[in-house]
Coordinates of C-alpha atoms and ligand atoms in Angstrom, one line a residue:
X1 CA -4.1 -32.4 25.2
X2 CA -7.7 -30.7 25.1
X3 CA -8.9 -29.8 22.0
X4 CA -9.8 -26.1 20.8
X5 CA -12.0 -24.3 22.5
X6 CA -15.6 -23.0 21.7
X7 CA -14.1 -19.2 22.2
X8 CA -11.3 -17.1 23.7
X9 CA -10.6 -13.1 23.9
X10 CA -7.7 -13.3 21.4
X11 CA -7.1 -15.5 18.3
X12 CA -3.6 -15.8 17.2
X13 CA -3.7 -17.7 13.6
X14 CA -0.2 -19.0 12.8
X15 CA 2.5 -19.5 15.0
X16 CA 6.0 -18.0 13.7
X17 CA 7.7 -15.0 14.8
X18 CA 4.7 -12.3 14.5
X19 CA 1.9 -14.8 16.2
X20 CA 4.1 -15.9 19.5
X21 CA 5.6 -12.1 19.5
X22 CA 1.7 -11.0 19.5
X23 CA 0.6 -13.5 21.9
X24 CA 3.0 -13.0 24.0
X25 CA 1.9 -9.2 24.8
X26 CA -1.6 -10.6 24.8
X27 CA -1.0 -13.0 27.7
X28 CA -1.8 -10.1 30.4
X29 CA -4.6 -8.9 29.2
X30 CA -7.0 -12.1 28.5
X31 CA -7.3 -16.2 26.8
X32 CA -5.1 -16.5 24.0
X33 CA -5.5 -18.9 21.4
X34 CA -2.6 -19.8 18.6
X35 CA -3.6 -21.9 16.0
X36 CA -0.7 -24.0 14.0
X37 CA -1.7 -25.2 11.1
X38 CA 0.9 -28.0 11.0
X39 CA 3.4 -28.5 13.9
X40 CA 4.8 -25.0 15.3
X41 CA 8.1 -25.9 13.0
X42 CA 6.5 -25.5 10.7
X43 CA 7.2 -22.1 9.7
X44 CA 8.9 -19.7 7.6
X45 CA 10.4 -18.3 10.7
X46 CA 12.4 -21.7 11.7
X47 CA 13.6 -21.9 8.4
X48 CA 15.0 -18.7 8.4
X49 CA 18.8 -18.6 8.0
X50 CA 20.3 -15.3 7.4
X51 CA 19.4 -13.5 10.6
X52 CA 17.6 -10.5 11.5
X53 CA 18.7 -6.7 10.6
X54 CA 19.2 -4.0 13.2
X55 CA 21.4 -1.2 13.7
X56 CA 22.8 -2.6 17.1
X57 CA 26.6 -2.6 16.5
X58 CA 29.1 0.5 17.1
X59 CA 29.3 1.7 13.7
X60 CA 26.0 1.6 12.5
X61 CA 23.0 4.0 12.7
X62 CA 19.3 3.6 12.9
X63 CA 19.1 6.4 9.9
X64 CA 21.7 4.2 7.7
X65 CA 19.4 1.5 8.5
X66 CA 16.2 3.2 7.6
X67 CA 18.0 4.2 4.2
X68 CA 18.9 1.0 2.9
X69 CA 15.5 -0.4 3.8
X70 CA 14.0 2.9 1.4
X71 CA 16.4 2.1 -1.0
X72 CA 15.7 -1.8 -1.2
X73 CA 11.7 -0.4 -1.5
X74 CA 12.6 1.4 -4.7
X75 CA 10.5 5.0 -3.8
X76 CA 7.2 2.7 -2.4
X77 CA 7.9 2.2 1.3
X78 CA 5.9 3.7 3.7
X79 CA 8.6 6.1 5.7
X80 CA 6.4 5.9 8.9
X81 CA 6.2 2.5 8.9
X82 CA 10.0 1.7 7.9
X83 CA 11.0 4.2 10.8
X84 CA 8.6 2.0 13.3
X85 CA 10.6 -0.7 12.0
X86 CA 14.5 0.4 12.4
X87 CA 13.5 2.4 15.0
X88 CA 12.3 -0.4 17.5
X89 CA 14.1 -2.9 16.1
X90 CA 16.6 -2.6 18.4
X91 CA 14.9 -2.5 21.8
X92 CA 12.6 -5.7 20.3
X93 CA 15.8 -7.5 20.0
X94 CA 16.9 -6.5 23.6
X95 CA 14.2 -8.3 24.6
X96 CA 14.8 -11.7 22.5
X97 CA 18.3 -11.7 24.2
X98 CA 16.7 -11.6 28.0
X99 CA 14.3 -14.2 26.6
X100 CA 17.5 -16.1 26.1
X101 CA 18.0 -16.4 22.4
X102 CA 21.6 -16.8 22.0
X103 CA 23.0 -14.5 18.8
X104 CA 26.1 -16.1 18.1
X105 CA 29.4 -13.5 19.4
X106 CA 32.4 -12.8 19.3
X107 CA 34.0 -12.8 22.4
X108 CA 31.4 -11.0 24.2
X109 CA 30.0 -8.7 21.0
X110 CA 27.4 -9.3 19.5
X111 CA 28.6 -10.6 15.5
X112 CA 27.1 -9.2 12.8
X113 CA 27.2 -10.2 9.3
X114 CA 26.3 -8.1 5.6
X115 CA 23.7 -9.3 3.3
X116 CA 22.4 -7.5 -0.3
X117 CA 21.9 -3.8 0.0
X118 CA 23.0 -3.1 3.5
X119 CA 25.4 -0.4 3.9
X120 CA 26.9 -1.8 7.1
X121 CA 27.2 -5.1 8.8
X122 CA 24.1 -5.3 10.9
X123 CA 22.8 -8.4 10.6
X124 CA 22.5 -10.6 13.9
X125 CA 22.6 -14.6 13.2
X126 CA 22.3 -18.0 15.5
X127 CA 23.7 -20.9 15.5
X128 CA 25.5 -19.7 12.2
X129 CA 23.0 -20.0 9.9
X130 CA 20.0 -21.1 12.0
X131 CA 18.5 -17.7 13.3
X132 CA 14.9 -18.6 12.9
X133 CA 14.9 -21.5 14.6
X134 CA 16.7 -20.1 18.0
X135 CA 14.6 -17.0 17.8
X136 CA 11.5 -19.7 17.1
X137 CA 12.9 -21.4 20.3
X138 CA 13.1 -18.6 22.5
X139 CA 9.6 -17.2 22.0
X140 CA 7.9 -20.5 22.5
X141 CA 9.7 -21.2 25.3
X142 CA 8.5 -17.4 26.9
X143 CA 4.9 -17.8 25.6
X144 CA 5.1 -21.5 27.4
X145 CA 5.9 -19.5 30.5
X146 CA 2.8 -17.6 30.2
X147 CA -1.0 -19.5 31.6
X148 CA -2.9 -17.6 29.2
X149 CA -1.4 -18.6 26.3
X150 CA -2.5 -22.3 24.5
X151 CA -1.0 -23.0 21.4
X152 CA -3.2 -25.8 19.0
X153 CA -1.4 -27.6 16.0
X154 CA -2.8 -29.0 13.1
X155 CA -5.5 -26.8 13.3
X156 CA -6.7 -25.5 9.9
X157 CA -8.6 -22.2 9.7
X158 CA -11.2 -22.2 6.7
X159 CA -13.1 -18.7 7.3
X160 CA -13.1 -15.7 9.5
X161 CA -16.6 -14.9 11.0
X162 CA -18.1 -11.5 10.4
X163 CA -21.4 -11.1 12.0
X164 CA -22.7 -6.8 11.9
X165 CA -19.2 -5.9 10.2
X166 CA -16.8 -7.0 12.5
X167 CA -14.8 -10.4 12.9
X168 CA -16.1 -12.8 15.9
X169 CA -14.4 -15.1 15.0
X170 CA -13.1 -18.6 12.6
X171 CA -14.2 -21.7 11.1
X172 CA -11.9 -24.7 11.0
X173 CA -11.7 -27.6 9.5
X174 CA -11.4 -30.6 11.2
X175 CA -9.0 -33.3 9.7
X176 CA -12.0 -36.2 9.4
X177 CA -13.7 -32.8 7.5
X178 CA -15.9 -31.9 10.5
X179 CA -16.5 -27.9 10.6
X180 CA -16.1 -26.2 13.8
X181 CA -16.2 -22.7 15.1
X182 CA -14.4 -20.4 17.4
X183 CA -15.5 -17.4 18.6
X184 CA -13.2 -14.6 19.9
X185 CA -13.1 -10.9 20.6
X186 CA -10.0 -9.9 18.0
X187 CA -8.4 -12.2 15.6
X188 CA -4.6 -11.8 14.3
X189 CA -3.6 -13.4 11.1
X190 CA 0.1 -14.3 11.3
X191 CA -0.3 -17.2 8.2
X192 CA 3.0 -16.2 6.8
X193 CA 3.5 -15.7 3.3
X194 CA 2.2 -17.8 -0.3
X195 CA 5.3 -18.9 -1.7
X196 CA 3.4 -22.1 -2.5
X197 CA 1.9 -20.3 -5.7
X198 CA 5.5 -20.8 -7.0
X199 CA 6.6 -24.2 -8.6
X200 CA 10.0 -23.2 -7.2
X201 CA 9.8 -21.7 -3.7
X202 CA 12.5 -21.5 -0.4
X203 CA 9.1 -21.5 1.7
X204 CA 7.6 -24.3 3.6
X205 CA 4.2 -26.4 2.6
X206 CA 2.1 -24.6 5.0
X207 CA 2.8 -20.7 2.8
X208 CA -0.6 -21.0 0.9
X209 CA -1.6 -17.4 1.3
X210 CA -4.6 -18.6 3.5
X211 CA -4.5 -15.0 5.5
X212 CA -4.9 -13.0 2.6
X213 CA -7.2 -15.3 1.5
X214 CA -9.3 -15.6 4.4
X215 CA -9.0 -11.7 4.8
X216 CA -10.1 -10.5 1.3
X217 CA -13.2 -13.0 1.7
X218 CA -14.1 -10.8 4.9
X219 CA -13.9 -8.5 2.8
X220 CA -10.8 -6.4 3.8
X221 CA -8.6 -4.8 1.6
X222 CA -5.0 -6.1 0.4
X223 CA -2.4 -4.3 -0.8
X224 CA 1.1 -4.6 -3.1
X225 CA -0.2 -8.1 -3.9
X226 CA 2.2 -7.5 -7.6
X227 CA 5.6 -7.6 -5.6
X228 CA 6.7 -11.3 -4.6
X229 CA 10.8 -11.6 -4.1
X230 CA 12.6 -14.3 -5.6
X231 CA 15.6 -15.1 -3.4
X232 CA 18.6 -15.4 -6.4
X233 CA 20.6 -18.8 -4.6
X234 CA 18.1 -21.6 -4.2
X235 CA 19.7 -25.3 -4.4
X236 CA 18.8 -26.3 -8.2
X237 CA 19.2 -30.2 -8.2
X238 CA 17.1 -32.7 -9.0
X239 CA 15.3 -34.6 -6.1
X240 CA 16.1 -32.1 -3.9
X241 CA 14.3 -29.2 -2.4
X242 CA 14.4 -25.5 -3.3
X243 CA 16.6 -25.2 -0.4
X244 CA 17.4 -21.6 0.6
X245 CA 21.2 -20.9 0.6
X246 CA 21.0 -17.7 2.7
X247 CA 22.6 -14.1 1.1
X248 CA 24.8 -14.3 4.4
X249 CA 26.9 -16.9 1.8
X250 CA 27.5 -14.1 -0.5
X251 CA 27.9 -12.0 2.5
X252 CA 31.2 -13.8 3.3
X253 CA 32.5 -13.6 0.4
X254 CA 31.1 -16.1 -2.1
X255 CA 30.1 -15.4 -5.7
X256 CA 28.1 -16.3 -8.4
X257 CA 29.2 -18.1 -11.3
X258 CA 28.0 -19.0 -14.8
X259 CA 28.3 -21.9 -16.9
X260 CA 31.2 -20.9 -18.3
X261 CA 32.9 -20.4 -15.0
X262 CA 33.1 -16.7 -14.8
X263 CA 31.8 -14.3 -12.1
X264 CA 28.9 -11.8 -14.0
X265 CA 27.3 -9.7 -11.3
X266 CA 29.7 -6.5 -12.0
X267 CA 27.8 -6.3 -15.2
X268 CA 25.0 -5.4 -13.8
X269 CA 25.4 -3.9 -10.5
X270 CA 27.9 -1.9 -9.0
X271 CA 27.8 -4.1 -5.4
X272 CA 28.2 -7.2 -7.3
X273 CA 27.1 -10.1 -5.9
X274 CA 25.7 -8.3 -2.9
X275 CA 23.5 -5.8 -5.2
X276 CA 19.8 -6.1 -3.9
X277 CA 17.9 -9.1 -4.5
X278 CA 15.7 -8.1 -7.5
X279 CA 18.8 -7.3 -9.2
X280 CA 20.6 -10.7 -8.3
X281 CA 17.6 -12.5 -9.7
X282 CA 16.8 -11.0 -12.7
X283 CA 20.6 -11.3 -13.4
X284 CA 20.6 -15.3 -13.0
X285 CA 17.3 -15.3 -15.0
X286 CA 19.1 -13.5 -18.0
X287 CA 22.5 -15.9 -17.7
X288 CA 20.0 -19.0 -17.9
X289 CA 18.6 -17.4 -20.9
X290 CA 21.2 -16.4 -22.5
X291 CA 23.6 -20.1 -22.0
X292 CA 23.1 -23.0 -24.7
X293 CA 22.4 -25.8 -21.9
X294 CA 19.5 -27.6 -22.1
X295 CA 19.0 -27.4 -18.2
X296 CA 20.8 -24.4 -17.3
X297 CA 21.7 -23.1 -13.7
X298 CA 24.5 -21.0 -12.5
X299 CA 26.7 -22.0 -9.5
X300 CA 27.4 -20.5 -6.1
X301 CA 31.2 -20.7 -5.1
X302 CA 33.0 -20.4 -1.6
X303 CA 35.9 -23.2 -2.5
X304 CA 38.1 -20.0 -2.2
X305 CA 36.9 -19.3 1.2
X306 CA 38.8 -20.9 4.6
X307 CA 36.8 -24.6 4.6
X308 CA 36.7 -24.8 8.8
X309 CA 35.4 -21.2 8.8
X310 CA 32.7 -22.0 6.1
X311 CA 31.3 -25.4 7.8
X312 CA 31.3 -23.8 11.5
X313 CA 29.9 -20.6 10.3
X314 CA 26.7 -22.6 7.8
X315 CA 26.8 -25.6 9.6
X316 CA 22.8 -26.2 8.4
X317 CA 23.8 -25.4 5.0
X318 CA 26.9 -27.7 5.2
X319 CA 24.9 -30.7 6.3
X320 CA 21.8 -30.2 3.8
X321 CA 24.3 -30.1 0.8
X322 CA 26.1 -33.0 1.8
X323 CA 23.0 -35.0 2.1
X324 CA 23.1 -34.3 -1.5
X325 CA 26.6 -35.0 -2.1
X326 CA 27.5 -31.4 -2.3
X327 CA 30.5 -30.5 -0.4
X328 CA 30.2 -26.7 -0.2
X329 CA 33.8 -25.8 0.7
X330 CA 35.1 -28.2 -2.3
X331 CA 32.2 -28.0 -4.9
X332 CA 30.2 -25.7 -7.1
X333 CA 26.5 -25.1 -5.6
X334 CA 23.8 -25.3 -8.8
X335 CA 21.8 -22.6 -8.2
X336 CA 18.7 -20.7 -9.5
X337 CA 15.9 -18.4 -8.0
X338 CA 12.9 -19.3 -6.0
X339 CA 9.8 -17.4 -4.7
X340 CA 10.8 -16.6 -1.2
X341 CA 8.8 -13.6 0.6
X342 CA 5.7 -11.6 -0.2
X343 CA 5.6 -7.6 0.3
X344 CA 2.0 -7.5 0.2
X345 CA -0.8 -9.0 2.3
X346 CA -3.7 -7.9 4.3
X347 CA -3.4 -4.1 4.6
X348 CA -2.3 -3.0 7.8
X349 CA -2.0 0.7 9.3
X350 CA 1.1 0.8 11.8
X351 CA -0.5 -1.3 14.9
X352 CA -1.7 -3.9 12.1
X353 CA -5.1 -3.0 12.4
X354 CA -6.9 -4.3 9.3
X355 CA -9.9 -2.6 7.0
X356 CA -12.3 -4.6 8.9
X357 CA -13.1 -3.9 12.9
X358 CA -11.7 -6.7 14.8
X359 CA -9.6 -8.0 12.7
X360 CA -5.6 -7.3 12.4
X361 CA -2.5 -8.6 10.9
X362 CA 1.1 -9.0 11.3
X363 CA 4.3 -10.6 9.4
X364 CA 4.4 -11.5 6.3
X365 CA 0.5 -12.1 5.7
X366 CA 0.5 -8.2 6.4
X367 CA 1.0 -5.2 4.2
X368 CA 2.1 -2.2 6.4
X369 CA 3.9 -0.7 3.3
X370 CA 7.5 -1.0 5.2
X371 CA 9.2 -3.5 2.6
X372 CA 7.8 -0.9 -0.6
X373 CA 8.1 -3.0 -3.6
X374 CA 11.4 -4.8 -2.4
X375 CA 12.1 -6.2 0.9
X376 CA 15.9 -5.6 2.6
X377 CA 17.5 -8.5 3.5
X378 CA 16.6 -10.3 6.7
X379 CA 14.3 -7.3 7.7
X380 CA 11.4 -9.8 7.9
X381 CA 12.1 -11.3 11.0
X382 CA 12.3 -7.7 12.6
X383 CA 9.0 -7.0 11.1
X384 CA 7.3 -10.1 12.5
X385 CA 8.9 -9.3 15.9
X386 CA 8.2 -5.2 15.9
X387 CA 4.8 -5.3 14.0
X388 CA 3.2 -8.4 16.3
X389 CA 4.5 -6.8 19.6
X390 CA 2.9 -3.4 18.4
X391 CA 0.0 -5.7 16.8
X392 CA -0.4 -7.3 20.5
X393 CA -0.3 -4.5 21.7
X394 CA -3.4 -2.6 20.2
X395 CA -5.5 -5.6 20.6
X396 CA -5.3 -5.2 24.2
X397 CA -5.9 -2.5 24.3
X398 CA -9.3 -2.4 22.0
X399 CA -10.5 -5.6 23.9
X400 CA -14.0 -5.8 23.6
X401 CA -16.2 -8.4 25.5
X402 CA -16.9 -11.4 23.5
X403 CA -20.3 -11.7 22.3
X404 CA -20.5 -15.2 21.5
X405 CA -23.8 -16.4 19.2
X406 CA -24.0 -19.0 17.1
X407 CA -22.8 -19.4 13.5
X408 CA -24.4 -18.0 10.7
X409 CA -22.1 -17.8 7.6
X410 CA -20.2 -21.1 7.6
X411 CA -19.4 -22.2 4.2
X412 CA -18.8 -25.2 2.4
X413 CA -21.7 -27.5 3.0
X414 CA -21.5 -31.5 3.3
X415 CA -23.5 -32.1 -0.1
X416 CA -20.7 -30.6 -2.6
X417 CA -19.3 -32.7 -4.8
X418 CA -15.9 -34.7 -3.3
X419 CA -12.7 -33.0 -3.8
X420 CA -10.7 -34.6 -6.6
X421 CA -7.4 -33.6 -7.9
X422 CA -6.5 -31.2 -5.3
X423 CA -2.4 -31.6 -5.8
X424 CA -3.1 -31.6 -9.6
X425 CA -4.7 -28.1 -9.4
X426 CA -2.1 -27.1 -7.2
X427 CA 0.7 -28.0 -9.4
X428 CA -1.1 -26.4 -12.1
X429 CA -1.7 -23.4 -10.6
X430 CA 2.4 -23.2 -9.5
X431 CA 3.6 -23.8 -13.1
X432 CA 1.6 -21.1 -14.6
X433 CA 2.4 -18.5 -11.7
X434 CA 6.1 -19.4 -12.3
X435 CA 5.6 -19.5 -16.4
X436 CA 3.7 -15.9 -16.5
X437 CA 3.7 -14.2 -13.1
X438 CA 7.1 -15.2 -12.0
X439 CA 10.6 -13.0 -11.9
X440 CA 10.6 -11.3 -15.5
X441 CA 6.6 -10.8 -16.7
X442 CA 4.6 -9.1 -19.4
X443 CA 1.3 -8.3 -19.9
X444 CA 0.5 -10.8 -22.3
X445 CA 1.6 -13.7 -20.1
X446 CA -0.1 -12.1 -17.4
X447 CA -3.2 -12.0 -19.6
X448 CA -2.5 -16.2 -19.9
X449 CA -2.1 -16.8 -16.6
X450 CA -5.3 -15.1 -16.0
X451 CA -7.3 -17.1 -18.3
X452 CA -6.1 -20.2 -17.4
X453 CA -6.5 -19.4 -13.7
X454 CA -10.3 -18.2 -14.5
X455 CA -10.5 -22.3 -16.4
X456 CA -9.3 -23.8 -12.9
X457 CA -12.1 -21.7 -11.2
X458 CA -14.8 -23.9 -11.5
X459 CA -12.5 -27.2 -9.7
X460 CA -12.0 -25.6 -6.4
X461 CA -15.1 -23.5 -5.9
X462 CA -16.8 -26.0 -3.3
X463 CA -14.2 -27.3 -1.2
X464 CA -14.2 -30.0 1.4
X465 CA -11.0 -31.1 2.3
X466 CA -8.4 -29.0 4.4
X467 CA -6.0 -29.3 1.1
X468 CA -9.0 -28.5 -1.2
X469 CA -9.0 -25.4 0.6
X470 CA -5.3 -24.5 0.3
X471 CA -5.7 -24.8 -3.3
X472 CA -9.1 -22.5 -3.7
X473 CA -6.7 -19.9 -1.2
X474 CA -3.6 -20.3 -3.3
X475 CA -5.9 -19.6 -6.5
X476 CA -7.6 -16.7 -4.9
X477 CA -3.9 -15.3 -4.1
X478 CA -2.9 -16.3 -7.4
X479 CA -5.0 -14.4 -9.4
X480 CA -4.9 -11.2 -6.9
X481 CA -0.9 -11.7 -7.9
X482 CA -1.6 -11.7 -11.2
X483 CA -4.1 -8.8 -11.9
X484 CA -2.4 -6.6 -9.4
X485 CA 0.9 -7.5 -11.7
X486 CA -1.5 -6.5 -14.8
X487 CA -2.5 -3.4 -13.8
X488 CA 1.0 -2.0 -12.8
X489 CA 2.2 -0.6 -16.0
X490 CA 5.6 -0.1 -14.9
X491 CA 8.7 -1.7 -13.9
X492 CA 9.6 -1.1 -10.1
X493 CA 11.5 -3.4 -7.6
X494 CA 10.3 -7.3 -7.4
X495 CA 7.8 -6.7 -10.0
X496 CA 9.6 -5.9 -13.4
X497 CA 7.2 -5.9 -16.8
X498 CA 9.4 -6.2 -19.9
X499 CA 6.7 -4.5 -21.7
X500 CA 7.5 -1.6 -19.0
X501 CA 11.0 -1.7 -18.1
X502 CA 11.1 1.9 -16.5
X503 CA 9.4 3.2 -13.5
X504 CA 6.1 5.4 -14.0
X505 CA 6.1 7.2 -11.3
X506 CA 3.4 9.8 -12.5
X507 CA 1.5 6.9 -12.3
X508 CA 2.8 4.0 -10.2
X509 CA 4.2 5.8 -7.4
X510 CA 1.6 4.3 -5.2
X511 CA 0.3 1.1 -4.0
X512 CA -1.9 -1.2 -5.5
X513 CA -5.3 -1.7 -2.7
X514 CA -7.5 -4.6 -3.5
X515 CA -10.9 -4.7 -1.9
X516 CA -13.4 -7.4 -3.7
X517 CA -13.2 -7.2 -7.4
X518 CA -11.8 -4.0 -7.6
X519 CA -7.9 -2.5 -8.0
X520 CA -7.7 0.8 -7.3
X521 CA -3.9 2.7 -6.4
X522 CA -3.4 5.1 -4.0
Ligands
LIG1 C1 18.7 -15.3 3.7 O1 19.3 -15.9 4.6 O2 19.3 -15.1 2.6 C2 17.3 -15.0 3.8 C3 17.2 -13.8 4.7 C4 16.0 -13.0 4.3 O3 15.1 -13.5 3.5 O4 15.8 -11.9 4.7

């Protein structure tokens, strides 16, 4: 296969839902270029299990939808943009099924599961418990379709190019540490989320925040950086992953279970164990706390549920927990929480135009508002699928003719010192994130994590490897976490202070806007 090009009208960086749902309106209009920064697997979209939310099935409602998403957002969603997103929702997912992703059925209907905080069963799933990877599936096979569109893996993305304000294009980093540059008329960052900040994440290797990073460099502005979601069930055993065990588990009927065998969700929620995530989380963190174990965890049960119906409806799950010797239709699941999904990112308006002309954003590395301080449930593939269509869209539309010059502002220069100790930083920056900016803060751990992340400063300020630069991104993003988490005084969905357990909402009720050094809300 060629290599990248020298330029191209549209750049599409990452490849998951929002990028190929992007490129794919972009095809008519120009080149398109998307950029994987591993293989196109890669992704939090193929790992995604639950499914996707939309009010599709015969006793559901687009408003019912819209209302559990505003409720999950505890009073900071943006209603235009969560009405964009129940409201298209629909027709967006149309379109997947004449793509030919296959929605698993029953019969000929459409099946829809329940997850945390949905009033109604509306949530569409493949394969059982595979959703991301068929919906993954059927937009690569459509973009493949399409002439214009050339999709690049293992291509790493150092530094957007702003020449007289507006973005013209990347940097990347070659793997023998050669720089190179694209130009291109509109760039779309669809990096996906930063769950690698977290010592304990569901999210894949490549989620180093490396939009928002790239983005606030440009200098753009980035919004609700404070509210990261911790899913409540990952797999808690040693030597294996953080794998996800998706809500839909709880959804059909498992529960949650504590050391001492019994089920504890009712004391603290009314919908039990399908109370909104925050909730489920904080929960588990406090039965951790307050058990005598020296390494405590709390279990996920479905022995009580039909064993054939379990295995054909998770088969994924099934498999993974038996390669660990976890039978889940006969055994306890150890489980605790993991950072899963970010609700801030690179602020968007509603067709993911960012602060900076020429530049726009989509998915999870975008902040339209829509998820408010808590995201619903398996809304986050809709939002990759609704906001990069819409994002695609607009940068058709505003396609400008590429004025291609040569490089001025490429950074990192060949006589730096070698980059040493790149995992080591890493793994220090994901303890302290989990110690002090994790599920349950305060502001004198916040204050700690801080300092230590200002003593790591000086270690990744001149990198020169492609992993050196995912640990200067992930400390950029860790630290815009962490002050963001600082300065709101108040408790209020994902983020929750235990110096500020209630909401402020004479002074909170806003969003937190990052541009530079400077934290403003508004
Ligand atoms: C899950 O399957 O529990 C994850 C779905 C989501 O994060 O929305």
């Amino acid at each position: 296969m060629q290599g990248v090009p020298a330029e191209t009208d549209f750049l599409v960086i990452g490849a998951g839902v929002a990028g190929l749902r992007a490129a794919i309106e972009l095809a008519a209009a120009g080149r398109v270029v998307v950029l994987a920064k591993r293989e196109v697997t890669d992704s939090a979209t193929h790992l995604a299990q639950g499914g996707i939310a939309a009010a599709l099935s015969d006793e559901d409602e687009i408003s019912l939808h819209l209302q559990d998403t505003l409720n999950a957002g505890d009073g900071l969603c943006n209603l235009e943009a969560a009405k964009v997103l129940v409201g298209e929702g629909p027709e967006r997912i149309e379109e997947l099924i004449q793509w030919g992703t296959e929605f698993d059925r029953q019969g000929t209907k459409l099946a829809f599961t329940r997850e945390g905080a949905h009033s109604r069963d509306r949530i569409l799933h493949a394969h059982g418990d595979s959703t991301g990877r068929e919906i993954l599936r059927a937009l690569y096979a459509k973009a493949k379709t399409l002439k214009h569109i050339s999709v690049f893996e293992f291509e790493f993305s150092t530094d957007l190019d702003v020449s007289n304000g507006r973005v013209s294009g990347i940097h990347l980093l070659s793997d023998r540490g050669e720089y190179e540059h694209l130009a291109a008329s509109a760039v779309l960052l669809a990096t996906g989320g930063l769950g690698q900040l977290y010592l304990n994440t569901t999210n894949p290797a490549v989620a180093t925040g490396d939009g928002v990073a790239m983005a606030l460099r440009a200098g753009a502005e980035v919004s609700d950086m404070e509210f990261v979601q911790f899913h409540p069930t990952a797999l808690y055993l040693k030597k294996a992953p953080r794998f996800l065990l998706s809500e839909a588990l709880r959804g059909e009927g498992a529960f949650l279970r504590n050391l001492e065998m019994h089920r504890f969700m009712s004391k603290y929620h009314p919908m039990g164990e399908l109370a909104p995530r925050d909730v489920v989380a904080r929960a588990i963190v406090h039965e951790l706390e307050v058990s005598r174990a020296k390494d405590p965890m709390v279990y996920l049960d479905l022995t009580h549920l039909h064993a054939e119906h379990v295995k054909k409806r998770f088969p994924r799950i099934y498999a993974t927990c038996m390669e660990y010797n976890v039978d889940i239709t006969t055994d306890l699941i150890p489980i605790r929480p993991a950072a899963h999904y970010a609700m801030g990112g690179v602020r968007t308006d509603l067709d993911g135009r960012t602060t900076v002309p020429g530049l726009y954003a989509a998915g999870e590395a975008a902040a339209t508002g829509v998820h408010g301080a808590n995201r619903l449930a398996s809304n986050s593939l809709l939002e990759g699928l609704v906001y990069g269509a819409r994002a695609g869209k607009i940068m058709r539309d505003e396609l400008r003719p590429l004025s291609v010059r040569p490089s001025t502002n490429q950074r990192a220069a060949s006589n730096g010192p070698v980059d040493a100790g790149s995992e080591e930083t890493i793994a220090q920056i994901q303890h302290l994130m989990w110690q002090d900016v994790g599920i349950v803060r305060s502001g004198s751990g916040l204050k700690r994590a801080l300092q230590q992340l200002e003593q790591i400063a000086p270690r990744i300020a001149r990198p020169h490897t492609r992993r050196a630069c995912e640990a200067q991104n992930l400390h950029l993003t860790g630290r815009l976490v962490a002050r963001c988490a600082l300065a709101r005084e108040e408790s209020r969905g994902a983020h929750y202070r235990i110096d500020f357990p209630a909401h402020d909402d004479a002074r909170f009720l806003k969003h937190s806007i990052v541009q530079g050094d400077s934290i403003r809300f508004a």
